[in-house]
mmCIF file of C-alpha atoms in Angstrom:
data_model
loop_
_atom_site.group_PDB
_atom_site.id
_atom_site.type_symbol
_atom_site.label_atom_id
_atom_site.label_comp_id
_atom_site.label_asym_id
_atom_site.label_seq_id
_atom_site.Cartn_x
_atom_site.Cartn_y
_atom_site.Cartn_z
ATOM 1 C CA MET A 25 51.674 -32.925 -34.393
ATOM 2 C CA GLU A 26 50.982 -33.562 -30.512
ATOM 3 C CA GLY A 27 49.162 -30.040 -30.248
ATOM 4 C CA LEU A 28 47.130 -31.205 -33.403
ATOM 5 C CA PHE A 29 46.072 -34.534 -31.861
ATOM 6 C CA GLU A 30 45.124 -33.145 -28.514
ATOM 7 C CA GLY A 31 43.007 -30.418 -30.073
ATOM 8 C CA ALA A 32 41.289 -33.152 -32.011
ATOM 9 C CA SER A 33 40.797 -35.161 -28.941
ATOM 10 C CA LEU A 34 39.253 -31.806 -27.082
ATOM 11 C CA VAL A 35 37.131 -31.274 -30.091
ATOM 12 C CA ALA A 36 35.940 -34.862 -29.916
ATOM 13 C CA ILE A 37 35.128 -34.872 -26.058
ATOM 14 C CA MET A 38 32.886 -31.722 -26.577
ATOM 15 C CA ALA A 39 31.062 -33.053 -29.376
ATOM 16 C CA GLY A 40 30.093 -35.955 -27.277
ATOM 17 C CA VAL A 41 28.967 -34.115 -24.316
ATOM 18 C CA LEU A 42 26.895 -32.081 -26.749
ATOM 19 C CA ALA A 43 25.369 -35.244 -28.188
ATOM 20 C CA LEU A 44 24.673 -36.636 -24.753
ATOM 21 C CA ALA A 45 22.849 -33.469 -23.786
ATOM 22 C CA GLY A 46 20.876 -33.503 -26.996
ATOM 23 C CA GLY A 47 19.576 -37.072 -26.265
ATOM 24 C CA LEU A 48 18.709 -36.163 -22.790
ATOM 25 C CA LEU A 49 16.671 -33.371 -24.001
ATOM 26 C CA GLY A 50 14.869 -35.309 -26.726
ATOM 27 C CA ALA A 51 14.036 -38.038 -24.434
ATOM 28 C CA ARG A 52 12.512 -35.392 -22.054
ATOM 29 C CA ARG A 53 10.398 -34.218 -24.919
ATOM 30 C CA ALA A 54 9.376 -37.657 -26.034
ATOM 31 C CA ARG A 55 7.952 -38.273 -22.750
ATOM 32 C CA GLY A 56 6.344 -34.733 -22.464
ATOM 33 C CA ARG A 57 4.393 -35.653 -25.860
ATOM 34 C CA SER A 58 3.182 -39.277 -24.488
ATOM 35 C CA THR A 59 2.014 -37.628 -21.265
ATOM 36 C CA GLY A 60 0.239 -34.582 -22.882
ATOM 37 C CA GLN A 61 2.669 -32.262 -21.023
ATOM 38 C CA THR A 62 4.813 -29.520 -22.602
ATOM 39 C CA SER A 63 8.305 -28.351 -21.389
ATOM 40 C CA THR A 64 8.417 -25.745 -18.688
ATOM 41 C CA PRO A 65 10.916 -22.692 -18.749
ATOM 42 C CA MET A 66 13.315 -22.748 -15.784
ATOM 43 C CA HIS A 67 12.095 -19.702 -14.080
ATOM 44 C CA GLU A 68 8.652 -21.519 -13.478
ATOM 45 C CA VAL A 69 9.774 -24.634 -12.282
ATOM 46 C CA ALA A 70 9.819 -23.786 -8.680
ATOM 47 C CA SER A 71 6.127 -22.775 -8.796
ATOM 48 C CA ASP A 72 5.157 -26.138 -10.492
ATOM 49 C CA ALA A 73 7.260 -28.203 -8.315
ATOM 50 C CA PRO A 74 5.225 -30.659 -6.058
ATOM 51 C CA ALA A 75 4.846 -29.410 -2.321
ATOM 52 C CA ALA A 76 7.589 -31.056 0.029
ATOM 53 C CA ALA A 77 6.723 -33.632 2.473
ATOM 54 C CA PRO A 78 5.630 -32.206 5.946
ATOM 55 C CA VAL A 79 8.271 -31.843 8.247
ATOM 56 C CA ALA A 80 7.654 -33.576 11.531
ATOM 57 C CA PRO A 81 7.969 -31.383 14.465
ATOM 58 C CA ASP A 82 10.729 -31.193 16.721
ATOM 59 C CA PRO A 83 9.998 -32.655 20.091
ATOM 60 C CA GLU A 84 12.521 -30.588 21.845
ATOM 61 C CA ALA A 85 11.325 -27.328 20.081
ATOM 62 C CA GLU A 86 10.055 -24.711 22.630
ATOM 63 C CA PRO A 87 6.096 -24.284 22.161
ATOM 64 C CA GLU A 88 4.868 -21.202 20.359
ATOM 65 C CA ALA A 89 3.762 -18.462 23.241
ATOM 66 C CA GLU A 90 -0.057 -18.238 23.605
ATOM 67 C CA ALA A 91 -1.658 -15.265 22.449
ATOM 68 C CA GLU A 92 -2.731 -13.079 25.464
ATOM 69 C CA PRO A 93 -6.295 -13.137 26.336
ATOM 70 C CA ALA A 94 -8.477 -10.191 25.505
ATOM 71 C CA GLY A 95 -10.027 -7.846 27.849
ATOM 72 C CA VAL A 96 -8.315 -6.244 30.547
ATOM 73 C CA THR A 97 -6.499 -9.218 31.974
ATOM 74 C CA GLY A 98 -4.735 -9.855 28.728
ATOM 75 C CA ARG A 99 -3.685 -5.961 27.988
ATOM 76 C CA LEU A 100 -2.421 -5.480 31.315
ATOM 77 C CA ALA A 101 0.476 -7.959 30.772
ATOM 78 C CA ARG A 102 3.307 -5.572 31.186
ATOM 79 C CA THR A 103 2.050 -4.042 34.267
ATOM 80 C CA ARG A 104 1.430 -7.358 35.475
ATOM 81 C CA ASN A 105 4.749 -8.732 34.838
ATOM 82 C CA LEU A 106 6.296 -5.851 37.061
ATOM 83 C CA LEU A 107 3.969 -6.522 39.998
ATOM 84 C CA THR A 108 4.517 -10.099 39.750
ATOM 85 C CA SER A 109 8.353 -10.043 40.047
ATOM 86 C CA ALA A 110 8.065 -7.628 42.905
ATOM 87 C CA LEU A 111 5.898 -10.227 44.826
ATOM 88 C CA ALA A 112 7.921 -13.174 44.169
ATOM 89 C CA GLU A 113 11.082 -10.987 45.292
ATOM 90 C CA LEU A 114 9.101 -9.773 48.148
ATOM 91 C CA VAL A 115 8.161 -13.443 49.696
ATOM 92 C CA GLY A 116 11.532 -14.959 48.527
ATOM 93 C CA ALA A 117 13.444 -12.348 50.548
ATOM 94 C CA GLY A 118 11.314 -13.223 53.635
ATOM 95 C CA LEU A 119 9.133 -10.434 54.231
ATOM 96 C CA ASP A 120 11.958 -8.283 55.457
ATOM 97 C CA ASP A 121 12.014 -4.456 55.491
ATOM 98 C CA ALA A 122 14.079 -4.416 52.152
ATOM 99 C CA ALA A 123 11.650 -6.911 50.482
ATOM 100 C CA TRP A 124 8.821 -4.642 51.285
ATOM 101 C CA GLU A 125 10.790 -1.675 50.086
ATOM 102 C CA ARG A 126 11.054 -3.530 46.519
ATOM 103 C CA LEU A 127 7.438 -4.101 46.618
ATOM 104 C CA GLU A 128 6.819 -0.213 47.069
ATOM 105 C CA GLU A 129 9.343 0.439 44.180
ATOM 106 C CA GLY A 130 7.333 -2.066 42.228
ATOM 107 C CA LEU A 131 3.968 -0.205 42.544
ATOM 108 C CA ILE A 132 5.569 3.247 42.152
ATOM 109 C CA ALA A 133 7.180 1.994 38.990
ATOM 110 C CA ALA A 134 3.482 0.802 37.800
ATOM 111 C CA ASP A 135 2.728 4.563 38.602
ATOM 112 C CA VAL A 136 -0.001 3.621 41.443
ATOM 113 C CA GLY A 137 1.408 6.676 43.084
ATOM 114 C CA VAL A 138 3.319 7.480 46.170
ATOM 115 C CA GLN A 139 0.224 8.297 48.334
ATOM 116 C CA ALA A 140 -1.688 4.983 47.259
ATOM 117 C CA THR A 141 1.334 2.883 47.347
ATOM 118 C CA THR A 142 2.453 3.977 50.959
ATOM 119 C CA ALA A 143 -0.983 3.341 52.261
ATOM 120 C CA VAL A 144 -1.423 0.122 50.402
ATOM 121 C CA VAL A 145 1.750 -1.448 51.189
ATOM 122 C CA ALA A 146 1.311 -0.440 54.960
ATOM 123 C CA ASP A 147 -2.197 -2.247 55.180
ATOM 124 C CA VAL A 148 -0.924 -5.393 53.462
ATOM 125 C CA ARG A 149 2.252 -5.432 55.639
ATOM 126 C CA ARG A 150 0.230 -4.987 58.772
ATOM 127 C CA LEU A 151 -2.320 -7.701 57.634
ATOM 128 C CA ALA A 152 0.368 -10.080 56.722
ATOM 129 C CA ARG A 153 2.071 -9.736 59.888
ATOM 130 C CA GLU A 154 -1.186 -10.147 62.011
ATOM 131 C CA GLY A 155 -2.175 -13.139 59.841
ATOM 132 C CA GLY A 156 1.078 -14.934 59.632
ATOM 133 C CA VAL A 157 0.927 -14.922 55.962
ATOM 134 C CA ARG A 158 4.181 -15.670 54.414
ATOM 135 C CA ASP A 159 3.472 -17.250 50.932
ATOM 136 C CA VAL A 160 3.124 -15.337 47.555
ATOM 137 C CA ASP A 161 -0.452 -16.070 47.100
ATOM 138 C CA GLY A 162 -1.383 -14.857 50.393
ATOM 139 C CA VAL A 163 0.298 -11.745 49.907
ATOM 140 C CA ARG A 164 -1.167 -11.357 46.446
ATOM 141 C CA ARG A 165 -4.531 -11.837 48.105
ATOM 142 C CA LEU A 166 -3.979 -9.087 50.522
ATOM 143 C CA LEU A 167 -2.740 -6.765 47.890
ATOM 144 C CA ARG A 168 -5.580 -7.605 45.798
ATOM 145 C CA ASP A 169 -8.107 -6.498 48.331
ATOM 146 C CA ALA A 170 -6.444 -3.307 49.139
ATOM 147 C CA LEU A 171 -6.308 -2.039 45.648
ATOM 148 C CA VAL A 172 -9.744 -3.000 44.834
ATOM 149 C CA ALA A 173 -10.756 -0.983 48.116
ATOM 150 C CA GLU A 174 -8.682 2.179 46.896
ATOM 151 C CA LEU A 175 -10.867 2.070 43.692
ATOM 152 C CA SER A 176 -14.124 0.973 44.979
ATOM 153 C CA SER A 177 -15.425 4.617 45.686
ATOM 154 C CA GLY A 178 -17.164 6.765 43.101
ATOM 155 C CA GLU A 179 -20.099 6.323 40.545
ATOM 156 C CA ARG A 180 -18.721 4.344 37.746
ATOM 157 C CA ALA A 181 -21.836 4.543 35.314
ATOM 158 C CA LEU A 182 -21.940 7.198 32.725
ATOM 159 C CA ARG A 183 -24.761 9.427 33.677
ATOM 160 C CA ARG A 184 -27.573 9.861 31.576
ATOM 161 C CA ARG A 185 -30.807 12.100 31.543
ATOM 162 C CA ASP A 186 -34.188 10.974 32.277
ATOM 163 C CA GLY A 187 -35.962 13.296 29.828
ATOM 164 C CA ASP A 188 -36.253 16.927 28.986
ATOM 165 C CA GLY A 189 -33.904 16.755 26.016
ATOM 166 C CA PRO A 190 -30.715 14.513 24.922
ATOM 167 C CA THR A 191 -28.296 13.419 27.436
ATOM 168 C CA VAL A 192 -25.127 15.592 26.890
ATOM 169 C CA TRP A 193 -21.662 14.018 27.393
ATOM 170 C CA PHE A 194 -18.705 16.553 26.993
ATOM 171 C CA VAL A 195 -15.219 14.908 26.267
ATOM 172 C CA THR A 196 -11.835 16.740 26.733
ATOM 173 C CA GLY A 197 -8.192 15.767 26.927
ATOM 174 C CA VAL A 198 -4.693 16.657 25.415
ATOM 175 C CA ASN A 199 -3.964 16.035 21.902
ATOM 176 C CA GLY A 200 -3.031 12.338 21.130
ATOM 177 C CA ALA A 201 -4.491 10.949 24.120
ATOM 178 C CA GLY A 202 -7.076 9.131 22.201
ATOM 179 C CA LYS A 203 -10.325 11.416 22.586
ATOM 180 C CA THR A 204 -11.388 11.405 19.173
ATOM 181 C CA THR A 205 -11.341 7.720 18.806
ATOM 182 C CA THR A 206 -12.845 7.208 22.447
ATOM 183 C CA ILE A 207 -15.687 9.325 21.325
ATOM 184 C CA GLY A 208 -16.234 7.037 17.951
ATOM 185 C CA LYS A 209 -16.166 4.038 20.220
ATOM 186 C CA LEU A 210 -18.671 5.269 22.611
ATOM 187 C CA ALA A 211 -20.760 6.379 19.784
ATOM 188 C CA SER A 212 -20.433 2.921 18.245
ATOM 189 C CA ARG A 213 -21.844 1.361 21.656
ATOM 190 C CA GLU A 214 -24.580 3.647 21.842
ATOM 191 C CA VAL A 215 -25.759 3.287 18.273
ATOM 192 C CA ALA A 216 -25.711 -0.512 18.645
ATOM 193 C CA ALA A 217 -27.968 -0.237 21.703
ATOM 194 C CA GLY A 218 -30.597 1.583 19.628
ATOM 195 C CA ARG A 219 -29.845 5.251 20.531
ATOM 196 C CA HIS A 220 -29.764 8.044 18.252
ATOM 197 C CA VAL A 221 -26.367 9.848 18.673
ATOM 198 C CA VAL A 222 -25.198 13.417 17.530
ATOM 199 C CA LEU A 223 -21.618 14.310 17.353
ATOM 200 C CA ALA A 224 -20.273 17.760 17.321
ATOM 201 C CA ALA A 225 -17.224 18.498 16.165
ATOM 202 C CA ALA A 226 -16.287 21.414 18.529
ATOM 203 C CA ASP A 227 -12.293 20.913 17.742
ATOM 204 C CA THR A 228 -12.476 23.764 14.876
ATOM 205 C CA PHE A 229 -8.539 24.453 14.995
ATOM 206 C CA ARG A 230 -7.576 21.542 13.127
ATOM 207 C CA ALA A 231 -9.552 20.285 10.024
ATOM 208 C CA ALA A 232 -8.460 16.598 10.395
ATOM 209 C CA ALA A 233 -10.093 16.457 13.635
ATOM 210 C CA ALA A 234 -13.556 16.976 12.417
ATOM 211 C CA GLU A 235 -12.826 14.885 9.376
ATOM 212 C CA GLN A 236 -11.653 12.024 11.717
ATOM 213 C CA LEU A 237 -14.912 12.699 13.908
ATOM 214 C CA GLY A 238 -16.747 12.568 10.740
ATOM 215 C CA ILE A 239 -15.132 9.081 9.870
ATOM 216 C CA TRP A 240 -16.519 7.783 12.826
ATOM 217 C CA ALA A 241 -20.104 9.064 12.392
ATOM 218 C CA GLU A 242 -20.201 7.050 8.894
ATOM 219 C CA ARG A 243 -18.950 4.068 10.453
ATOM 220 C CA THR A 244 -21.303 4.045 13.534
ATOM 221 C CA GLY A 245 -24.267 5.617 11.886
ATOM 222 C CA ALA A 246 -24.266 8.820 14.241
ATOM 223 C CA GLU A 247 -25.412 12.111 12.894
ATOM 224 C CA LEU A 248 -22.310 14.626 12.633
ATOM 225 C CA VAL A 249 -22.552 18.570 13.434
ATOM 226 C CA ARG A 250 -19.405 20.709 12.451
ATOM 227 C CA GLY A 251 -18.591 23.927 11.668
ATOM 228 C CA GLU A 252 -15.966 26.131 9.392
ATOM 229 C CA GLU A 253 -12.482 25.572 10.268
ATOM 230 C CA GLY A 254 -11.440 28.271 12.761
ATOM 231 C CA ALA A 255 -15.065 28.868 13.907
ATOM 232 C CA ASP A 256 -15.783 29.834 17.423
ATOM 233 C CA PRO A 257 -16.007 25.958 19.100
ATOM 234 C CA ALA A 258 -18.657 26.992 21.508
ATOM 235 C CA SER A 259 -21.071 27.917 18.242
ATOM 236 C CA VAL A 260 -20.457 24.462 17.305
ATOM 237 C CA ALA A 261 -21.380 22.798 20.761
ATOM 238 C CA TYR A 262 -24.485 25.119 20.675
ATOM 239 C CA ALA A 263 -25.302 24.002 17.113
ATOM 240 C CA GLY A 264 -24.924 20.277 18.334
ATOM 241 C CA VAL A 265 -27.491 20.985 20.825
ATOM 242 C CA ASP A 266 -29.958 22.367 18.428
ATOM 243 C CA ALA A 267 -29.309 19.541 15.920
ATOM 244 C CA ALA A 268 -29.943 16.879 18.588
ATOM 245 C CA LEU A 269 -33.115 18.791 19.700
ATOM 246 C CA ALA A 270 -34.352 18.950 16.380
ATOM 247 C CA SER A 271 -33.897 15.173 15.474
ATOM 248 C CA GLY A 272 -35.354 14.150 18.868
ATOM 249 C CA ALA A 273 -31.512 12.452 19.813
ATOM 250 C CA ASP A 274 -30.943 10.426 22.809
ATOM 251 C CA LEU A 275 -27.366 11.417 23.218
ATOM 252 C CA LEU A 276 -25.027 14.389 22.186
ATOM 253 C CA ILE A 277 -21.543 13.944 22.519
ATOM 254 C CA VAL A 278 -19.145 17.127 21.944
ATOM 255 C CA ASP A 279 -15.529 16.726 21.111
ATOM 256 C CA THR A 280 -13.205 19.293 22.027
ATOM 257 C CA ALA A 281 -9.876 20.776 20.614
ATOM 258 C CA GLY A 282 -6.920 18.892 22.360
ATOM 259 C CA ARG A 283 -4.820 21.270 24.272
ATOM 260 C CA LEU A 284 -1.901 21.647 26.754
ATOM 261 C CA GLN A 285 -2.970 22.257 30.200
ATOM 262 C CA ASN A 286 -0.352 24.877 30.910
ATOM 263 C CA ARG A 287 -1.768 26.960 28.358
ATOM 264 C CA ARG A 288 -4.201 29.219 30.267
ATOM 265 C CA GLU A 289 -5.792 30.880 27.759
ATOM 266 C CA LEU A 290 -6.847 27.608 25.960
ATOM 267 C CA MET A 291 -8.132 26.321 29.213
ATOM 268 C CA ASP A 292 -10.054 29.419 29.470
ATOM 269 C CA GLU A 293 -11.662 28.855 26.355
ATOM 270 C CA LEU A 294 -12.539 25.474 26.997
ATOM 271 C CA GLY A 295 -14.297 26.669 30.130
ATOM 272 C CA LYS A 296 -16.195 28.987 27.904
ATOM 273 C CA VAL A 297 -17.412 26.219 25.426
ATOM 274 C CA GLY A 298 -18.514 24.240 28.501
ATOM 275 C CA ARG A 299 -20.633 27.135 30.013
ATOM 276 C CA VAL A 300 -22.348 27.554 26.350
ATOM 277 C CA LEU A 301 -23.205 23.910 26.322
ATOM 278 C CA ALA A 302 -24.571 23.807 29.712
ATOM 279 C CA LYS A 303 -26.614 26.673 29.158
ATOM 280 C CA ARG A 304 -28.144 25.759 25.974
ATOM 281 C CA ALA A 305 -28.546 22.277 26.760
ATOM 282 C CA GLY A 306 -29.878 22.759 30.554
ATOM 283 C CA GLY A 307 -26.748 21.192 31.754
ATOM 284 C CA ILE A 308 -23.965 18.447 30.960
ATOM 285 C CA ASP A 309 -24.391 15.070 32.219
ATOM 286 C CA GLU A 310 -20.889 13.852 31.996
ATOM 287 C CA THR A 311 -17.610 15.656 31.664
ATOM 288 C CA LEU A 312 -15.100 13.164 30.557
ATOM 289 C CA LEU A 313 -11.292 13.334 30.562
ATOM 290 C CA VAL A 314 -9.335 11.224 28.317
ATOM 291 C CA LEU A 315 -5.932 10.456 29.571
ATOM 292 C CA ASP A 316 -3.190 8.472 27.804
ATOM 293 C CA GLY A 317 -2.225 5.537 30.070
ATOM 294 C CA THR A 318 1.253 5.298 28.890
ATOM 295 C CA VAL A 319 2.413 9.013 30.516
ATOM 296 C CA GLY A 320 1.821 7.982 33.961
ATOM 297 C CA GLN A 321 1.986 10.451 36.784
ATOM 298 C CA ASN A 322 1.823 13.308 34.182
ATOM 299 C CA GLY A 323 -1.780 12.355 33.653
ATOM 300 C CA ILE A 324 -2.483 13.527 37.481
ATOM 301 C CA ALA A 325 -1.244 17.188 36.359
ATOM 302 C CA GLN A 326 -3.446 17.239 33.296
ATOM 303 C CA ALA A 327 -6.229 15.989 35.303
ATOM 304 C CA GLU A 328 -5.806 18.733 38.054
ATOM 305 C CA ALA A 329 -5.604 21.535 35.458
ATOM 306 C CA PHE A 330 -8.610 20.335 33.244
ATOM 307 C CA HIS A 331 -10.721 19.647 36.363
ATOM 308 C CA ASP A 332 -10.147 23.321 37.280
ATOM 309 C CA ALA A 333 -11.390 24.475 33.845
ATOM 310 C CA VAL A 334 -14.321 22.476 33.491
ATOM 311 C CA GLU A 335 -15.155 19.941 36.624
ATOM 312 C CA ILE A 336 -14.464 16.537 35.390
ATOM 313 C CA SER A 337 -17.046 13.971 36.616
ATOM 314 C CA GLY A 338 -15.339 10.802 35.045
ATOM 315 C CA VAL A 339 -11.882 9.767 33.476
ATOM 316 C CA ALA A 340 -11.250 7.405 30.506
ATOM 317 C CA ILE A 341 -7.716 5.983 30.512
ATOM 318 C CA THR A 342 -6.675 4.700 26.973
ATOM 319 C CA LYS A 343 -3.584 2.659 25.699
ATOM 320 C CA LEU A 344 -3.277 0.549 28.931
ATOM 321 C CA ASP A 345 -2.507 -2.354 26.412
ATOM 322 C CA GLY A 346 0.720 -0.595 25.496
ATOM 323 C CA SER A 347 1.860 0.754 28.893
ATOM 324 C CA SER A 348 3.637 -0.791 32.069
ATOM 325 C CA ARG A 349 1.964 2.164 33.861
ATOM 326 C CA GLY A 350 -0.927 0.599 34.221
ATOM 327 C CA GLY A 351 -1.246 1.407 37.990
ATOM 328 C CA VAL A 352 -2.089 4.926 37.016
ATOM 329 C CA VAL A 353 -5.606 4.333 37.530
ATOM 330 C CA VAL A 354 -5.244 3.721 41.305
ATOM 331 C CA ALA A 355 -3.170 7.195 41.405
ATOM 332 C CA VAL A 356 -6.061 9.190 39.654
ATOM 333 C CA GLN A 357 -8.676 7.806 42.018
ATOM 334 C CA ARG A 358 -6.977 8.575 44.991
ATOM 335 C CA GLN A 359 -5.074 11.844 44.251
ATOM 336 C CA LEU A 360 -8.243 13.398 42.499
ATOM 337 C CA GLY A 361 -11.224 11.525 43.805
ATOM 338 C CA ILE A 362 -12.516 11.199 40.280
ATOM 339 C CA PRO A 363 -13.755 7.996 39.258
ATOM 340 C CA VAL A 364 -12.091 6.070 36.187
ATOM 341 C CA LYS A 365 -15.107 5.287 34.053
ATOM 342 C CA LEU A 366 -13.970 3.638 30.939
ATOM 343 C CA VAL A 367 -10.454 2.321 29.946
ATOM 344 C CA GLY A 368 -9.156 1.765 26.139
ATOM 345 C CA LEU A 369 -7.333 -1.512 25.612
ATOM 346 C CA GLY A 370 -6.522 -1.353 21.923
ATOM 347 C CA GLU A 371 -7.277 -0.113 18.487
ATOM 348 C CA GLY A 372 -10.228 -2.090 17.977
ATOM 349 C CA ILE A 373 -13.890 -0.318 17.883
ATOM 350 C CA GLU A 374 -14.848 -3.028 20.660
ATOM 351 C CA ASP A 375 -11.784 -2.058 22.780
ATOM 352 C CA LEU A 376 -13.212 0.395 25.178
ATOM 353 C CA GLU A 377 -14.600 -1.008 28.514
ATOM 354 C CA ASP A 378 -16.631 0.004 31.709
ATOM 355 C CA PHE A 379 -14.142 0.124 34.372
ATOM 356 C CA ASP A 380 -14.707 -2.660 37.145
ATOM 357 C CA PRO A 381 -12.268 -2.158 39.942
ATOM 358 C CA VAL A 382 -12.067 -6.012 40.551
ATOM 359 C CA THR A 383 -11.659 -7.114 36.919
ATOM 360 C CA TYR A 384 -8.920 -4.364 36.734
ATOM 361 C CA VAL A 385 -7.094 -5.434 39.988
ATOM 362 C CA ASP A 386 -7.064 -8.946 38.605
ATOM 363 C CA GLY A 387 -5.551 -8.148 35.529
ATOM 364 C CA LEU A 388 -2.798 -6.342 37.389
ATOM 365 C CA LEU A 389 -1.991 -9.367 39.856
ATOM 366 C CA GLU A 390 -3.347 -12.549 38.115
ATOM 367 C CA ASP A 391 -0.376 -15.228 38.272
#
């Protein structure tokens, strides 16, 4: 009997719970009818719920880091951090021999190069001693002046023809350096300046290379000349001159196949393309080598090999925004005597700038 009564009590309790739940549901529906609302499925409740009240800022929270400014100053942050640290250690150590050696190590780590580093640090050390300079800002100013002096020789402007046909720019470099992208950015600048530009896709070994250049031509409004895959690259360069002459173009930019500098046969072929182009166009106004700024001193070996093949007149250094080796610009200038004319600072079509020594050095050393 006790079990029976206990079972009955349990049934009664369950019935009461169900009745209470039914009453609450009925009341909710009644409220909905009175306000013109309908019941909402549970999986939609979160999306219909009112927004949470704004949370007051935590006064002790660290502020968000400010975005780096655009241009050279902002994009050389990794190299700048390296050199700023070396300068602070230099002065903190009292400008002793070991501290000057650490500055040399910092410059070499930034790929300024041994030759340039040795000369620059010797000059800065001498001037600091003669002028009684003992603080970070004073040493930074001396280092700034020395680096600007290293970079101030050479013609920086891209060469142009005064008449007798279009200006001709011949662009080369290894695969992956950003050569075709640099050409596209150049075309964008030139078309925006009101010039008629022809792009010649003389990289005939990779269909993707011509297609990539074609995309840049469409984006910028330039005219494209391309050949069949596997065609003689020199023949495409020749056809590019013909097209530029026929259309009265102001500028012809010739893209070449990316190639390893240690492949002699490929470098010989590059030389052939350059000779054919120069003969048909009456000369080449600018032969640009595109170097990847992240490869550091390896770029020097590349530049020497390409210079032997086609006589480089200027260098464009790309990807400086992602490198702590931004000092390679100084090494290229000192060791090769070839002026850096362009710097690539990002993926955007506007992220290509004419190289300016003062702006560049300030980007390396600005506190």
